[in-house]
mmCIF file of C-alpha atoms in Angstrom:
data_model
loop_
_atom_site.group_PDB
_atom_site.id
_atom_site.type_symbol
_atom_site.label_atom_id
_atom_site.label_comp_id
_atom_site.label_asym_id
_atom_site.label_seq_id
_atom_site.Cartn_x
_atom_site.Cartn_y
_atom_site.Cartn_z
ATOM 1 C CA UNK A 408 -14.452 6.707 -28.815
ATOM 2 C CA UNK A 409 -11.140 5.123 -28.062
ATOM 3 C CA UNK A 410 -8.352 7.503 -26.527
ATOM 4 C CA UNK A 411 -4.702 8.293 -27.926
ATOM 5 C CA UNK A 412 -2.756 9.297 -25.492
ATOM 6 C CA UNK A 413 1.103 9.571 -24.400
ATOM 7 C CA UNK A 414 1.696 7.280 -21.710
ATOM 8 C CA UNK A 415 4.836 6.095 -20.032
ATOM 9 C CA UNK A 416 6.544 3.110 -20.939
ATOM 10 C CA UNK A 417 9.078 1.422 -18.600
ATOM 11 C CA UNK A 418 11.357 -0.036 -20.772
ATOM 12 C CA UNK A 419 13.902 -1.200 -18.060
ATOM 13 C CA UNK A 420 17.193 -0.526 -16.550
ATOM 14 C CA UNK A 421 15.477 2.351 -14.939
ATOM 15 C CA UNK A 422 14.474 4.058 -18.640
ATOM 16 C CA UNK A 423 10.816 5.422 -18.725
ATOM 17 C CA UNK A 424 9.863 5.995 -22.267
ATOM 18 C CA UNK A 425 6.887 8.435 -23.240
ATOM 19 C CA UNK A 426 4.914 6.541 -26.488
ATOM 20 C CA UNK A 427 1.264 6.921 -27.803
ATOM 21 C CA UNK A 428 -0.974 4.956 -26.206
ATOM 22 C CA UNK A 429 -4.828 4.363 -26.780
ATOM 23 C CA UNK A 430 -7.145 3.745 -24.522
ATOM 24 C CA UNK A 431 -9.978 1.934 -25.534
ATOM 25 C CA UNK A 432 -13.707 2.622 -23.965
ATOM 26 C CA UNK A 433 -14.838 0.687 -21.278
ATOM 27 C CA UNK A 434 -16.916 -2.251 -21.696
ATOM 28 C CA UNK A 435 -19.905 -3.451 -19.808
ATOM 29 C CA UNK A 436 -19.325 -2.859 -15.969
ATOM 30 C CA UNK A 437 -15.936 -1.063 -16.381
ATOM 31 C CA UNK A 438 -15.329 2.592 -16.028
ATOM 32 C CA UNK A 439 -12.966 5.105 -17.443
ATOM 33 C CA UNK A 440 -11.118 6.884 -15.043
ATOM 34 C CA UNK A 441 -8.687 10.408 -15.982
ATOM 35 C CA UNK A 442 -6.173 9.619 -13.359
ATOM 36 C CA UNK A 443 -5.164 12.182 -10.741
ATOM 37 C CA UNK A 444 -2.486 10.997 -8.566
ATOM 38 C CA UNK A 445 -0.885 7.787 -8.135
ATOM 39 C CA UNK A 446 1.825 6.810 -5.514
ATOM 40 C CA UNK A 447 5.198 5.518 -5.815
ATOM 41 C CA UNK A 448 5.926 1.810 -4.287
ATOM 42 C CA UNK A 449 8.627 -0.304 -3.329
ATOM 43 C CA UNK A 450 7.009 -3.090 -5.606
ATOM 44 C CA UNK A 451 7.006 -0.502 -8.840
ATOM 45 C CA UNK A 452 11.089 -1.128 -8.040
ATOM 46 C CA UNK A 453 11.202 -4.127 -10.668
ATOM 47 C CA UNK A 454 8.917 -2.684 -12.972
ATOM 48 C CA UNK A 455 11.922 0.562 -13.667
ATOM 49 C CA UNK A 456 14.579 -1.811 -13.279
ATOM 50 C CA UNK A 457 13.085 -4.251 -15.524
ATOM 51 C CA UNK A 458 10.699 -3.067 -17.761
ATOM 52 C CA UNK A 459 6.436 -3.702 -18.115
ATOM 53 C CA UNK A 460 3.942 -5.133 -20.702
ATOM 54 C CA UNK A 461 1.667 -2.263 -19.420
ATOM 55 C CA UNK A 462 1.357 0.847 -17.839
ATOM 56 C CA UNK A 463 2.288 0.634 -14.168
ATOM 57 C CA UNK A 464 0.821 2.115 -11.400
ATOM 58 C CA UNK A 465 -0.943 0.341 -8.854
ATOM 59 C CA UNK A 466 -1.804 2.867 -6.160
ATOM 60 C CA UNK A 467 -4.387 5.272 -8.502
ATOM 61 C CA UNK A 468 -7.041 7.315 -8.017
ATOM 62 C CA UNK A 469 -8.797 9.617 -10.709
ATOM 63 C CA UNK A 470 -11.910 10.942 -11.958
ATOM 64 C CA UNK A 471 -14.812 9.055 -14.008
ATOM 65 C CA UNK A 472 -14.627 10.019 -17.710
ATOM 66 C CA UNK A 473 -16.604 7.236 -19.122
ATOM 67 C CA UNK A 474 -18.874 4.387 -18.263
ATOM 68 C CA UNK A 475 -19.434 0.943 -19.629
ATOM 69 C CA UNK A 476 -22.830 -0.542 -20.086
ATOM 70 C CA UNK A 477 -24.651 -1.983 -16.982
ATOM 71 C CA UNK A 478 -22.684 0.623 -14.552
ATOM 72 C CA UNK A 479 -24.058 2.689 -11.606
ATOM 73 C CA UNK A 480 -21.005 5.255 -11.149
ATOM 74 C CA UNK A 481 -21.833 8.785 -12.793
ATOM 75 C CA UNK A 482 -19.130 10.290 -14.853
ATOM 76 C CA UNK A 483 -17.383 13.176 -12.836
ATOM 77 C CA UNK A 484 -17.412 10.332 -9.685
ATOM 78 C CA UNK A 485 -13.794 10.786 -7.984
ATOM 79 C CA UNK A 486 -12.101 7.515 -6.426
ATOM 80 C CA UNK A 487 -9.505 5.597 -5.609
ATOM 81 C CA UNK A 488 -8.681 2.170 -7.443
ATOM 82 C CA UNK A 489 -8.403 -1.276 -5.316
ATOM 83 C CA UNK A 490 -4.990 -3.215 -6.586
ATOM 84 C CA UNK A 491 -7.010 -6.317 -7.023
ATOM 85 C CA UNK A 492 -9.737 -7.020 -10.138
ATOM 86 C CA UNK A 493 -11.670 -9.489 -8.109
ATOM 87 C CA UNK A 494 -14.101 -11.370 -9.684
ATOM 88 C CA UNK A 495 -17.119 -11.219 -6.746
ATOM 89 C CA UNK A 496 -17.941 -14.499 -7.231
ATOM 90 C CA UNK A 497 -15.501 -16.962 -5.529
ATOM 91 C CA UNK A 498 -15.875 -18.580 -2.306
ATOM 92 C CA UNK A 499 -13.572 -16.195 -0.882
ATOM 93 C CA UNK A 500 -15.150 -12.689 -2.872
ATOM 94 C CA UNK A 501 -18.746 -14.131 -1.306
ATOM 95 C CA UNK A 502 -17.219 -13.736 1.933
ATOM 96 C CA UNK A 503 -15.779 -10.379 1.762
ATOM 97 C CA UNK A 504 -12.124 -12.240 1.590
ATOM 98 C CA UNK A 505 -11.654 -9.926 -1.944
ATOM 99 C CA UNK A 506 -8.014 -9.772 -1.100
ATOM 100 C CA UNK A 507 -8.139 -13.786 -1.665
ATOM 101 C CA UNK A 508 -9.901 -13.573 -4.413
ATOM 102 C CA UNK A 509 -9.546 -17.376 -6.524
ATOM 103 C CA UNK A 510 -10.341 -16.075 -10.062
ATOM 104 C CA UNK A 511 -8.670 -12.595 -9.856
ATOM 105 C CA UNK A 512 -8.975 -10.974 -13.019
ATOM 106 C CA UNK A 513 -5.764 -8.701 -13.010
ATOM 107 C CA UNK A 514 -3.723 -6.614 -10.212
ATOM 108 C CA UNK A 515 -4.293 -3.081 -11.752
ATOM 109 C CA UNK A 516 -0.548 -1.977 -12.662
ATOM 110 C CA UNK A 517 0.901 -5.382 -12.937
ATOM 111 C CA UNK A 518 -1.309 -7.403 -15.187
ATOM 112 C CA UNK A 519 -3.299 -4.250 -16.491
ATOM 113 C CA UNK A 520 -2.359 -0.468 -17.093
ATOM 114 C CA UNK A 521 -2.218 1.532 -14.004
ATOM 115 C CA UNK A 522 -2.275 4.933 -12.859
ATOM 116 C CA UNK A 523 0.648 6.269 -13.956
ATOM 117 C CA UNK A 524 -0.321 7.055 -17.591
ATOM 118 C CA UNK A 525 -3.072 9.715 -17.912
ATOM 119 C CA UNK A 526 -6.248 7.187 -18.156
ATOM 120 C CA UNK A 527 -6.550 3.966 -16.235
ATOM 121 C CA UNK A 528 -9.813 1.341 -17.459
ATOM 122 C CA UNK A 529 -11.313 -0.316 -14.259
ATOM 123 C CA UNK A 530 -13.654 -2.534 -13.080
ATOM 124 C CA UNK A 531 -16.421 -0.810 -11.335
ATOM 125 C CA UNK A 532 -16.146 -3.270 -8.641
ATOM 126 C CA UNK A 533 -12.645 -2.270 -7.833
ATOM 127 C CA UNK A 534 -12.910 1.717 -7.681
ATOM 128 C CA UNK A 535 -14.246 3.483 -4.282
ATOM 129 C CA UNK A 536 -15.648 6.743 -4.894
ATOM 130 C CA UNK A 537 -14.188 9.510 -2.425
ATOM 131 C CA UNK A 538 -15.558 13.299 -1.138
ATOM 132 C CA UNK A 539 -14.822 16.293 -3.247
ATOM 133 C CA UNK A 540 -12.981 17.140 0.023
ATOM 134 C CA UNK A 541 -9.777 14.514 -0.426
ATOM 135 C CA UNK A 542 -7.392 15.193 -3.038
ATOM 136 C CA UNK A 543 -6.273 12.412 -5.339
ATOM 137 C CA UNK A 544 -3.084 12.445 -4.009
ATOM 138 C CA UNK A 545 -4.545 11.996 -0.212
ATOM 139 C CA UNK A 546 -7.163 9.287 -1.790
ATOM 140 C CA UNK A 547 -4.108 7.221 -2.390
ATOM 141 C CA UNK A 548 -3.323 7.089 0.971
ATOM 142 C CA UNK A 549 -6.647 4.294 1.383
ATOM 143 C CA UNK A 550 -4.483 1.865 -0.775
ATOM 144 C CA UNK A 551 -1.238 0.443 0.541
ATOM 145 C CA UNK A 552 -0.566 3.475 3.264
ATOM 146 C CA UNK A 553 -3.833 2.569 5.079
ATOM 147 C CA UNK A 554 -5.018 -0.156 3.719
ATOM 148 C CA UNK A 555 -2.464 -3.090 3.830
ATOM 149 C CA UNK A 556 -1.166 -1.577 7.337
ATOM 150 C CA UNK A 557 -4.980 -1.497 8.543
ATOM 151 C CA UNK A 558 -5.374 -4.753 7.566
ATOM 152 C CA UNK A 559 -2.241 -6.238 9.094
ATOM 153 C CA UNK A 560 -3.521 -4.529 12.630
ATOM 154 C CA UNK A 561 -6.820 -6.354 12.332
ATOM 155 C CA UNK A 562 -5.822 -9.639 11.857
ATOM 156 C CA UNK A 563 -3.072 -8.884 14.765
ATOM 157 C CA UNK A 564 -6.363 -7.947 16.644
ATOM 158 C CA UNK A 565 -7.880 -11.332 16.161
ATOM 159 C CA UNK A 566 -4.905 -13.255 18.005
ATOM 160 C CA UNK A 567 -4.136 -10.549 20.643
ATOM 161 C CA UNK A 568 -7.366 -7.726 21.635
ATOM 162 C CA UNK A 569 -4.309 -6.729 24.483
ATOM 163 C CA UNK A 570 -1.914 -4.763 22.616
ATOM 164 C CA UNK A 571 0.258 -2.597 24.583
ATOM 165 C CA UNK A 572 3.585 -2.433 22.485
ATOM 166 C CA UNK A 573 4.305 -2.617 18.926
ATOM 167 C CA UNK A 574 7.232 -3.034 16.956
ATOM 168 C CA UNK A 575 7.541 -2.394 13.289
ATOM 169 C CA UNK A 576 10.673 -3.363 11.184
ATOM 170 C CA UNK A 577 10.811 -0.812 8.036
ATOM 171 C CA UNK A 578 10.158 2.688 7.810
ATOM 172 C CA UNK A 579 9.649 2.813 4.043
ATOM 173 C CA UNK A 580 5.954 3.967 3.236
ATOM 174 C CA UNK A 581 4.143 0.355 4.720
ATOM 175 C CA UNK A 582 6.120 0.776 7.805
ATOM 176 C CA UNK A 583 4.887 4.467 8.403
ATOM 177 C CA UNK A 584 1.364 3.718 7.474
ATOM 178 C CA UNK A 585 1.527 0.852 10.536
ATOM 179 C CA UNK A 586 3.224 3.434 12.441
ATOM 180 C CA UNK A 587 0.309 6.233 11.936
ATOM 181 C CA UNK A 588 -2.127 3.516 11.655
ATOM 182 C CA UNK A 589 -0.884 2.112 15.194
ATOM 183 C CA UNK A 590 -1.240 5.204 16.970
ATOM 184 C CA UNK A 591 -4.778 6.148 15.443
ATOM 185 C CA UNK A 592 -5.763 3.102 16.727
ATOM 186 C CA UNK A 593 -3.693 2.148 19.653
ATOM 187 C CA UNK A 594 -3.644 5.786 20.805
ATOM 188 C CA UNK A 595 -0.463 8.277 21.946
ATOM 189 C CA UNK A 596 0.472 5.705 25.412
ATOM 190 C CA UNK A 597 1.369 2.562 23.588
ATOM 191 C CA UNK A 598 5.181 2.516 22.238
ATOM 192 C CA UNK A 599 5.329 1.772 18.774
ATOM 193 C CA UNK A 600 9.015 0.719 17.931
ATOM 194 C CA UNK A 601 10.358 1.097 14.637
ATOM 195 C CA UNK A 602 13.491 -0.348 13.511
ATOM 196 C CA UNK A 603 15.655 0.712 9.910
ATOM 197 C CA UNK A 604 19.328 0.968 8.594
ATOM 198 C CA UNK A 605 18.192 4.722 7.461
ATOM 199 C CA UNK A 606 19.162 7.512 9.608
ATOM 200 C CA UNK A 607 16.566 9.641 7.145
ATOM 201 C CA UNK A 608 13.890 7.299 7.824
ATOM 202 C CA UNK A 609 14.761 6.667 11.675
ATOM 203 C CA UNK A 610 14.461 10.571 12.071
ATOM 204 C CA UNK A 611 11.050 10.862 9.965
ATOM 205 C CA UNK A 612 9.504 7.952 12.083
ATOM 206 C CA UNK A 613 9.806 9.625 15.011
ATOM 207 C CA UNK A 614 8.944 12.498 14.173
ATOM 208 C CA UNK A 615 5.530 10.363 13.728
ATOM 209 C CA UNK A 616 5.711 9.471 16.878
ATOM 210 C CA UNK A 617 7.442 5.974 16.992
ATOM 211 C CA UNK A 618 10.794 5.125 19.345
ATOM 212 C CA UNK A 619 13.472 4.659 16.721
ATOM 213 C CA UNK A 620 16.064 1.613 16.550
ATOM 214 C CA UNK A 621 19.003 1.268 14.859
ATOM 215 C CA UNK A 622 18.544 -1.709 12.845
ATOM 216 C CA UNK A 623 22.344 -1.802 12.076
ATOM 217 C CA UNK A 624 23.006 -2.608 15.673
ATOM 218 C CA UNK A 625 22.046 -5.660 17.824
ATOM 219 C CA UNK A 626 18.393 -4.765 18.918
ATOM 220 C CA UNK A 627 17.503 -5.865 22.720
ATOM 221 C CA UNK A 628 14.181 -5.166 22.873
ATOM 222 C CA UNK A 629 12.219 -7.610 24.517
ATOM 223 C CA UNK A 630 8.326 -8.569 25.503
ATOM 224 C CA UNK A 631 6.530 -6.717 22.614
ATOM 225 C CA UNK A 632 3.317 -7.785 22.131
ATOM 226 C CA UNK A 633 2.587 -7.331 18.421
ATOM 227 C CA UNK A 634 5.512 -7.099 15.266
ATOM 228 C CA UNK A 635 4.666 -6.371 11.958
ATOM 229 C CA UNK A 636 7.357 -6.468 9.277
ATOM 230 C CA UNK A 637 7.498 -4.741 6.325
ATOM 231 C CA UNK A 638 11.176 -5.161 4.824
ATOM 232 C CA UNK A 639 10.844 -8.601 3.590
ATOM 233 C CA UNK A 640 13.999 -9.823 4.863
ATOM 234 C CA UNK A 641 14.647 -12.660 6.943
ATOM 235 C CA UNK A 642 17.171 -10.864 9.152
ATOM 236 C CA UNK A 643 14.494 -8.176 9.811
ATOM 237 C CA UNK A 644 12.382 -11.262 10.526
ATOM 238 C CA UNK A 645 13.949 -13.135 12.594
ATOM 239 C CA UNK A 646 14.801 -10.104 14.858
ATOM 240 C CA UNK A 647 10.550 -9.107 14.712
ATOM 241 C CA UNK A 648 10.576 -12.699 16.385
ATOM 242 C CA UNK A 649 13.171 -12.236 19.092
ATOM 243 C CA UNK A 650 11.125 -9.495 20.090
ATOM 244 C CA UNK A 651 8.399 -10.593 20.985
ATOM 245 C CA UNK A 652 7.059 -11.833 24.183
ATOM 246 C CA UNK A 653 5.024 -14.306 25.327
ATOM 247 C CA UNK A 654 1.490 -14.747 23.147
ATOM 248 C CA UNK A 655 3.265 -12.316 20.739
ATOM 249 C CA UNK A 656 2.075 -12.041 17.104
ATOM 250 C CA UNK A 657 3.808 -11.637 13.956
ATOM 251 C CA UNK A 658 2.492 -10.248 10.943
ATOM 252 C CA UNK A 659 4.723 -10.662 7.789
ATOM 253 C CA UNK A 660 3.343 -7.857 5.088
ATOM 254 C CA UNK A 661 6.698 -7.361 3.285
ATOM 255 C CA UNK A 662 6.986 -10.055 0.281
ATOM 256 C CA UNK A 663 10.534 -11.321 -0.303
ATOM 257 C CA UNK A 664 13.056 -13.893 1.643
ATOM 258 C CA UNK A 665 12.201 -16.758 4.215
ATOM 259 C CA UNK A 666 11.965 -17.169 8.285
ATOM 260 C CA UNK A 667 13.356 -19.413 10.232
ATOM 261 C CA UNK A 668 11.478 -20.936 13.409
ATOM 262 C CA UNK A 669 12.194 -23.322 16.419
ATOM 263 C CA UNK A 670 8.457 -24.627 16.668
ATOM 264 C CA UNK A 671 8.798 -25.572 19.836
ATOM 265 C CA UNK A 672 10.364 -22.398 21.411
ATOM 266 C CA UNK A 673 9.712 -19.618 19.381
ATOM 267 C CA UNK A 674 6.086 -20.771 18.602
ATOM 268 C CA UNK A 675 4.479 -23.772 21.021
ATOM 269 C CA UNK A 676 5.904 -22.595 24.324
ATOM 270 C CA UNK A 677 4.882 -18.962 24.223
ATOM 271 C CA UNK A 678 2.178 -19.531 22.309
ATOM 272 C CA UNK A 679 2.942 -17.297 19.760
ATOM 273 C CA UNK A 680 1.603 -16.760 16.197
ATOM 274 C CA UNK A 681 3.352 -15.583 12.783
ATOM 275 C CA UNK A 682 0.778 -15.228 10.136
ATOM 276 C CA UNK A 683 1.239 -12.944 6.231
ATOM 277 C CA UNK A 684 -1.253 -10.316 5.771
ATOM 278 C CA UNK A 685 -1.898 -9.611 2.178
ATOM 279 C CA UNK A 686 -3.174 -6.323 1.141
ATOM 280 C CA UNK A 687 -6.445 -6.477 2.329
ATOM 281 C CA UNK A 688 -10.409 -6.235 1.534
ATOM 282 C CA UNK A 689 -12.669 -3.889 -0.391
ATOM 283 C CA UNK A 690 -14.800 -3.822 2.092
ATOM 284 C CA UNK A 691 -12.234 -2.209 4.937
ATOM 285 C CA UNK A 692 -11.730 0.927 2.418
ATOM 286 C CA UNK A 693 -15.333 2.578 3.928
ATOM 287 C CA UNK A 694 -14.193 2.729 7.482
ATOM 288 C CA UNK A 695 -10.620 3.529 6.295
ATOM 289 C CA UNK A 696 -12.054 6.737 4.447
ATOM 290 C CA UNK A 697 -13.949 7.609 7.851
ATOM 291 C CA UNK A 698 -10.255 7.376 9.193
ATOM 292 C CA UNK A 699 -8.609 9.460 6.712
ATOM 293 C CA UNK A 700 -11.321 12.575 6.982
ATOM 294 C CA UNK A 701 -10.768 12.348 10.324
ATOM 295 C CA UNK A 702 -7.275 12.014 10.765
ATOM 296 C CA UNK A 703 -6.186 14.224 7.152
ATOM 297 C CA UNK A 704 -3.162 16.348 8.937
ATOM 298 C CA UNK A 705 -1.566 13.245 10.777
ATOM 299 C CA UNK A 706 -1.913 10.737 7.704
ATOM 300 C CA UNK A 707 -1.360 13.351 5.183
ATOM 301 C CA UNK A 708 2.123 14.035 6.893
ATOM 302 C CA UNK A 709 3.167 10.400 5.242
ATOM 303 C CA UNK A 710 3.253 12.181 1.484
ATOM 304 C CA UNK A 711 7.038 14.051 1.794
ATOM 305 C CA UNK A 712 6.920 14.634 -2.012
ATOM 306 C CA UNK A 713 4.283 15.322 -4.738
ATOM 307 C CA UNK A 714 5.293 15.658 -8.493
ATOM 308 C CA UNK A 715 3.914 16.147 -11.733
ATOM 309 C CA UNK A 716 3.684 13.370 -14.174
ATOM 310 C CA UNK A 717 5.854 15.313 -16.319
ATOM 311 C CA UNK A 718 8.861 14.642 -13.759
ATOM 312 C CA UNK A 719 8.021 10.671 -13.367
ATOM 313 C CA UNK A 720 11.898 9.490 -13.485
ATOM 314 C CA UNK A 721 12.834 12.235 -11.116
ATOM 315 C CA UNK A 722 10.040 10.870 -8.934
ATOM 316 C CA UNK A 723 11.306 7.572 -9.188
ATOM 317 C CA UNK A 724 14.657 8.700 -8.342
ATOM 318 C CA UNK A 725 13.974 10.586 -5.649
ATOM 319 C CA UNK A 726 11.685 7.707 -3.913
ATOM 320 C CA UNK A 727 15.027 5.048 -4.551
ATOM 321 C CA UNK A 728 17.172 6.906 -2.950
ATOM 322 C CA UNK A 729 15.522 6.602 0.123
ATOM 323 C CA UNK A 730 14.881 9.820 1.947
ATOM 324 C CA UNK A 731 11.277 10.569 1.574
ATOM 325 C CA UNK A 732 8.088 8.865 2.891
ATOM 326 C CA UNK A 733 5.462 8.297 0.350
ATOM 327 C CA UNK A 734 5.880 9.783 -3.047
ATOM 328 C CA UNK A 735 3.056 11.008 -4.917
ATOM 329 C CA UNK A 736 3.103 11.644 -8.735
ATOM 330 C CA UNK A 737 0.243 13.853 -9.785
ATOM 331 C CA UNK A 738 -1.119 14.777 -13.318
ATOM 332 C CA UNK A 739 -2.815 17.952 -14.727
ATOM 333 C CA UNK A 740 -6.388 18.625 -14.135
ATOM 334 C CA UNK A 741 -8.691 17.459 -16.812
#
């Protein structure tokens, strides 16, 4: 039967209303989920300033309560939820490019409700079942913590299988997931710079284990193999280029303002490459949750803050003003 619930309602100018909202059951192929934790993001940032159509919350994960006709997932499954309703049919879903998908149904939290009300409706496609032994609030860590950072490595990896140096502009939650995600992969030798205007953030990062810049001063660093930028700005940007040596790579992650390039010597001579890297695949979540059992303590160390759904504005508060890593807002057990 359909579910009434009180759900939060972002009504804007940073105003979270809490109205009834029902929850219908889920239709062939969808599941049901109670949610357990979702995470705070820099994206969600429009969403309280102004307002939704639905439910936000794109970083859920939550517990099976229900399931649609023609589904394989057993009620009581536990899982995370992938941002993107692909529809597993495209070109680009046949080759595993879900990320790309060309006939995306919604992005979960944008376009559909998301994990920040009590119950979140999914496509079975899109949910990954996790172990008893990770938390809701550490399952979140697969999505944009692991995830999009993971995925911004790997296509690095395709232009440059050399990396010795690594410099990351941001230190909000993407930046810190490249930064843990860096030295997972890269191990403890290779120098992972990370560059923000936040003393807070500066200090947290290296207690992770990167070098910390000053991004309010002029940075000299020079001959980096890889950049990966986070922020969004072009000044951030522009400096992730002037980094890098030659057969550097830039990957952009951070949606927002523009770059500016000299083809000839910032990209032909040194034979460099700037490329976006957009979320990233379905598929990558299995190895990712291989990575998170066996790195739990290190990647866990990237929540700073867990609250109850009860304290949602408070969260959101806390997570603008800019001295925490990744927020995680939690709700009761069902």
């Amino acid at each position: 039967m359909p579910r009434t619930a009180i759900a939060p309602t972002f009504v804007g100018e940073g105003k979270i209303e809490l109205r009834e909202h029902t929850y219908r059951d889920p239709g062939p192929g969808e599941l049901l989920l109670a949610v357990g934790a979702n995470a705070i993001c820099g994206t969600d940032r429009e969403q309280w300033f102004e307002g939704s159509a639905v439910v936000p919350g794109h970083e859920a994960a939550g517990t099976v309560v229900a399931a649609g006709e023609g589904t394989t997932v057993a009620e009581g499954t536990r899982g995370a939820v992938f941002l993107m309703d692909y529809c597993g049919d495209c070109r680009s879903c046949r080759l595993g490019y879900t990320n790309q998908c060309l006939a995306k149904r919604n992005d979960m939290g944008f376009t559909a409700d998301g994990g920040y009300g009590p119950y979140e409706i999914v496509h079975e496609s899109n949910f990954f079942a996790v172990p008893d032994s990770v938390s809701a609030a550490e399952a979140t860590l697969l999505l944009d913590v692991m995830g999009t950072s993971g995925h911004a490595l790997g296509r690095i990896h395709r232009m440059r299988d050399d990396v010795e140096s690594l410099y990351v502009a941001g230190a909000g939650p993407i930046g810190l997931g490249v930064l843990v995600m860096a030295r997972i992969r890269y191990g403890a030798d290779v120098p992972v710079y990370v560059s923000d205007v936040s003393p807070w953030r500066l200090a947290f990062a290296e207690e992770l284990g990167a070098t910390p810049i000053d991004a309010t001063r002029p940075v000299t660093l020079t001959g980096v193999d890889a950049a990966i930028d986070s922020t969004g700005k072009q000044s951030a940007r522009q400096t992730a280029v002037a980094v890098l040596g030659k057969r550097g790579v830039l990957a952009c992650v951070g949606h927002g303002e523009g770059l500016s390039l000299d083809v000839s010597a910032d990209l032909i001579a040194p034979e460099r490459t700037v490329m976006g890297s957009e979320y990233f695949a379905y598929a990558e979540m299995a190895a990712n949750l291989d990575l998170l059992q066996a790195h739990l303590s290190q990647l866990s160390r990237i929540i700073t803050h867990r609250l109850p759904a009860s304290e949602l504005t408070a969260a959101f508060e806390l997570f603008l003003g800019g001295e925490t890593g990744k927020v995680v807002v939690t709700q009761d057990e069902r």
